[in-house]
CSV table of C-alpha atoms in Angstrom, one decimal:
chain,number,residue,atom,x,y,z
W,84,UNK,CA,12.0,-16.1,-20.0
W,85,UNK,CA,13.1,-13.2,-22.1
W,86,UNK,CA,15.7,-10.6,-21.0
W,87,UNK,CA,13.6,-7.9,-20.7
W,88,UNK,CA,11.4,-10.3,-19.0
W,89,UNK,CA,13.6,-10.8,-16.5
W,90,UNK,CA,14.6,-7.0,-16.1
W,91,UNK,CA,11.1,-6.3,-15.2
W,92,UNK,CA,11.1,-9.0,-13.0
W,93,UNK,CA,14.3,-8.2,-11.5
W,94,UNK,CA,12.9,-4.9,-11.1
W,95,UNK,CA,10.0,-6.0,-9.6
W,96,UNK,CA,12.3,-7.7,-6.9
W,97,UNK,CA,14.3,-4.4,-6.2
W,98,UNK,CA,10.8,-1.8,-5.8
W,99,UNK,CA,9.8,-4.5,-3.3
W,100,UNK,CA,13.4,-4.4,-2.0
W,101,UNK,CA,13.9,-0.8,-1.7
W,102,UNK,CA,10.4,-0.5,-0.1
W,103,UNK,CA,11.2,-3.5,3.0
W,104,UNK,CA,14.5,-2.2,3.5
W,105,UNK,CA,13.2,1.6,4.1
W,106,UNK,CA,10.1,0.2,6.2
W,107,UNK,CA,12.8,-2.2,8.6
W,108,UNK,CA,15.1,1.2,8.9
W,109,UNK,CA,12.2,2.6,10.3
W,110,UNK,CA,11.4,0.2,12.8
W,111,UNK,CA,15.0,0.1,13.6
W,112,UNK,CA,17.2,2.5,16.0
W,113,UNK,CA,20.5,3.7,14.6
W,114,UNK,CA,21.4,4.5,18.5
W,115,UNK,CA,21.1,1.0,19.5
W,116,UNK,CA,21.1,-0.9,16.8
W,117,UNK,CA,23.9,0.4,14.7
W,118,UNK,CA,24.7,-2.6,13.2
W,119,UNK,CA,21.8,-3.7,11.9
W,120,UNK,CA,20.4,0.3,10.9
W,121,UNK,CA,24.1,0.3,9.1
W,122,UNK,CA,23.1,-2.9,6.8
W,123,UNK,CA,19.9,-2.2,6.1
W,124,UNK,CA,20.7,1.3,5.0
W,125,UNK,CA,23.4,-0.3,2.9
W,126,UNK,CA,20.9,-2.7,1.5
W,127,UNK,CA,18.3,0.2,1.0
W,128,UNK,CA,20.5,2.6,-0.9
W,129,UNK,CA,21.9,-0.3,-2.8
W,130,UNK,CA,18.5,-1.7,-3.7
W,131,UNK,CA,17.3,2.0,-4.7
W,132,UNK,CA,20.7,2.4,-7.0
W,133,UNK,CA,19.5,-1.1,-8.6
W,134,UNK,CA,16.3,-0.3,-9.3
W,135,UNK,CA,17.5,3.1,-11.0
W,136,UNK,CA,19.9,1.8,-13.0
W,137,UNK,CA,17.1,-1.3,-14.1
W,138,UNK,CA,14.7,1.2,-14.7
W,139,UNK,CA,16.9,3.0,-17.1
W,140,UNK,CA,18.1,-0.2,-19.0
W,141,UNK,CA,14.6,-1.0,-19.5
W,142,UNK,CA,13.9,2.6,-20.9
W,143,UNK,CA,16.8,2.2,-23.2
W,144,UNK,CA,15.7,-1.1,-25.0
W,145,UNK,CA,12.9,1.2,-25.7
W,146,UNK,CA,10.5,-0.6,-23.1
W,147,UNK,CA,8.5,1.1,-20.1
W,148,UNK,CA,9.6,-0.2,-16.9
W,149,UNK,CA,7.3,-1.7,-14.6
W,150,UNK,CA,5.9,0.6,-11.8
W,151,UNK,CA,6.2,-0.1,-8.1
W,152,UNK,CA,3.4,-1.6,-6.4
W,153,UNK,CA,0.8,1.0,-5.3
W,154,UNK,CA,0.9,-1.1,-2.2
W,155,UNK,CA,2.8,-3.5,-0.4
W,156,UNK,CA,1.8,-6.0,2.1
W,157,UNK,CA,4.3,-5.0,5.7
W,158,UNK,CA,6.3,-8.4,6.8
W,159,UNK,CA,4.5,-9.5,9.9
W,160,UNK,CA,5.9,-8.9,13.4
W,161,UNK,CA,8.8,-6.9,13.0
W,162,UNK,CA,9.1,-5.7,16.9
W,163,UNK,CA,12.3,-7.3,17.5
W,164,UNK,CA,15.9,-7.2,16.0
W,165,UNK,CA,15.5,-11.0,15.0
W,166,UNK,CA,12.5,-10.6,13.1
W,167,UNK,CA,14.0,-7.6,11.2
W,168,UNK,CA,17.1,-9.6,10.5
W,169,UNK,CA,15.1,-12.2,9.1
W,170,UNK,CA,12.8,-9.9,7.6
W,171,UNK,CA,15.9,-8.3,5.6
W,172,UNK,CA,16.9,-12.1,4.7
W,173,UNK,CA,14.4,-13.2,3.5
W,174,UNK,CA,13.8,-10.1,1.1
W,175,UNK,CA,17.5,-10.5,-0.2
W,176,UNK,CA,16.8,-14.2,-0.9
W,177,UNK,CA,14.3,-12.8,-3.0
W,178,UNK,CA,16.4,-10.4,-5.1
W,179,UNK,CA,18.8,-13.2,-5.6
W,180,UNK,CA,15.9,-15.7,-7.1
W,181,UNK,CA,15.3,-12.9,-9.5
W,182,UNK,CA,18.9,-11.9,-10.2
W,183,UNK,CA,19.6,-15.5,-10.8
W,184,UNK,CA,16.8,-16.0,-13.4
W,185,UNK,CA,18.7,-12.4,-14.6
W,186,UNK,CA,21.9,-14.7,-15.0
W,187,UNK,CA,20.1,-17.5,-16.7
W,188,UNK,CA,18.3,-15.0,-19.3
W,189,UNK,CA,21.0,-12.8,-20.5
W,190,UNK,CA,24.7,-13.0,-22.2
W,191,UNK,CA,27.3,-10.4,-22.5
W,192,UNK,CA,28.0,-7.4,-20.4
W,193,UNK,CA,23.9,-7.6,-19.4
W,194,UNK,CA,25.1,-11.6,-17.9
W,195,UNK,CA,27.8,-9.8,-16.0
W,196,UNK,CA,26.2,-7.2,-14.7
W,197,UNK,CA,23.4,-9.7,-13.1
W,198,UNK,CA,26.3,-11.5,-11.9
W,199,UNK,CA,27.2,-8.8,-10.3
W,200,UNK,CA,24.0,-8.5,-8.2
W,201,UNK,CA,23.5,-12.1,-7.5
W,202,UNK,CA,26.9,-11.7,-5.7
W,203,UNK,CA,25.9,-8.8,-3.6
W,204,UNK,CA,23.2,-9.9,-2.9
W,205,UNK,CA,25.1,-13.7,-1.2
W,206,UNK,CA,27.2,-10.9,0.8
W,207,UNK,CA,23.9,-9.1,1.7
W,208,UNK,CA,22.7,-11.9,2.9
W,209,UNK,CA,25.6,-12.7,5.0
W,210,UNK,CA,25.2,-9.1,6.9
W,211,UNK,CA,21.7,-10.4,7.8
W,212,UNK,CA,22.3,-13.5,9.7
W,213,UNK,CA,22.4,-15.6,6.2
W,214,UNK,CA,24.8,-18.6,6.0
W,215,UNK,CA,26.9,-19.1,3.2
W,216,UNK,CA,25.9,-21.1,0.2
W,217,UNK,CA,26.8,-22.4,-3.0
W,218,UNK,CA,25.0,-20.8,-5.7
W,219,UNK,CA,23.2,-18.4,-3.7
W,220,UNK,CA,19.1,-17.9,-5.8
W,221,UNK,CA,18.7,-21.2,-6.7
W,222,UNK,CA,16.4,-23.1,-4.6
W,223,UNK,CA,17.9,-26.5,-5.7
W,224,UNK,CA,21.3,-26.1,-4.1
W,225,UNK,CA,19.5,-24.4,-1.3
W,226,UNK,CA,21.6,-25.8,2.1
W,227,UNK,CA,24.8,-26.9,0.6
């Protein structure tokens, strides 16, 4: 995969992102739910900072960034707490399968930077419910 390749797929991962995260804030009361309406705010304005800043890398290697989706398809059953925790999890899992493919695709600064993701994203996942793992994004080492 080519680096910009990657971008747009990273990208990709964070219009997703930034539309799941403001969908489960939503559904989600700050009054009694503070904790969870605190990380997926977190998550949402992080995901929105990532996509601007992606979108604005892409524009400078003189590229045109991938759109969001004109539609999204809602996770299923988000009535509960749980299912928005997992809900958040599992979107964060995605955005480190596509910052990790960032990581294998780049050098330099650009290398760092993804690094940089992939390892908010393993803390991310941690504020939803997620347990620690070794190489968080890559499927292989996925348990350990």
């Amino acid at each position: 995969m080519s680096e910009l390749e990657a971008l747009q797929t990273t990208l990709e991962a964070e219009h997703a992102a930034v539309y799941v995260y403001g969908l489960l804030g939503s559904r989600t009361s700050q009054a009694t739910e503070p904790e969870l309406y605190d990380a997926l705010r977190a998550a949402y304005e992080a995901h929105r900072e990532r996509r601007d800043a992606l979108i604005g890398e892409i524009a400078a290697m003189d590229a045109v960034p991938g759109p969001a989706a004109a539609a999204y398809t809602a996770p299923m059953g988000l009535d509960s707490a749980d299912a928005r925790y997992r809900s958040a999890l599992e979107r964060e899992r995605a955005c480190a399968r596509s910052s990790s493919a960032l990581v294998a695709s780049t050098t330099g600064a650009r290398r760092g930077e993804a690094i940089s993701l992939l390892d908010d994203a393993a803390a991310r996942e941690l504020s939803f419910r997620g347990i620690p793992e070794i190489f968080p994004g890559t499927d292989e080492y996925a348990g350990h």
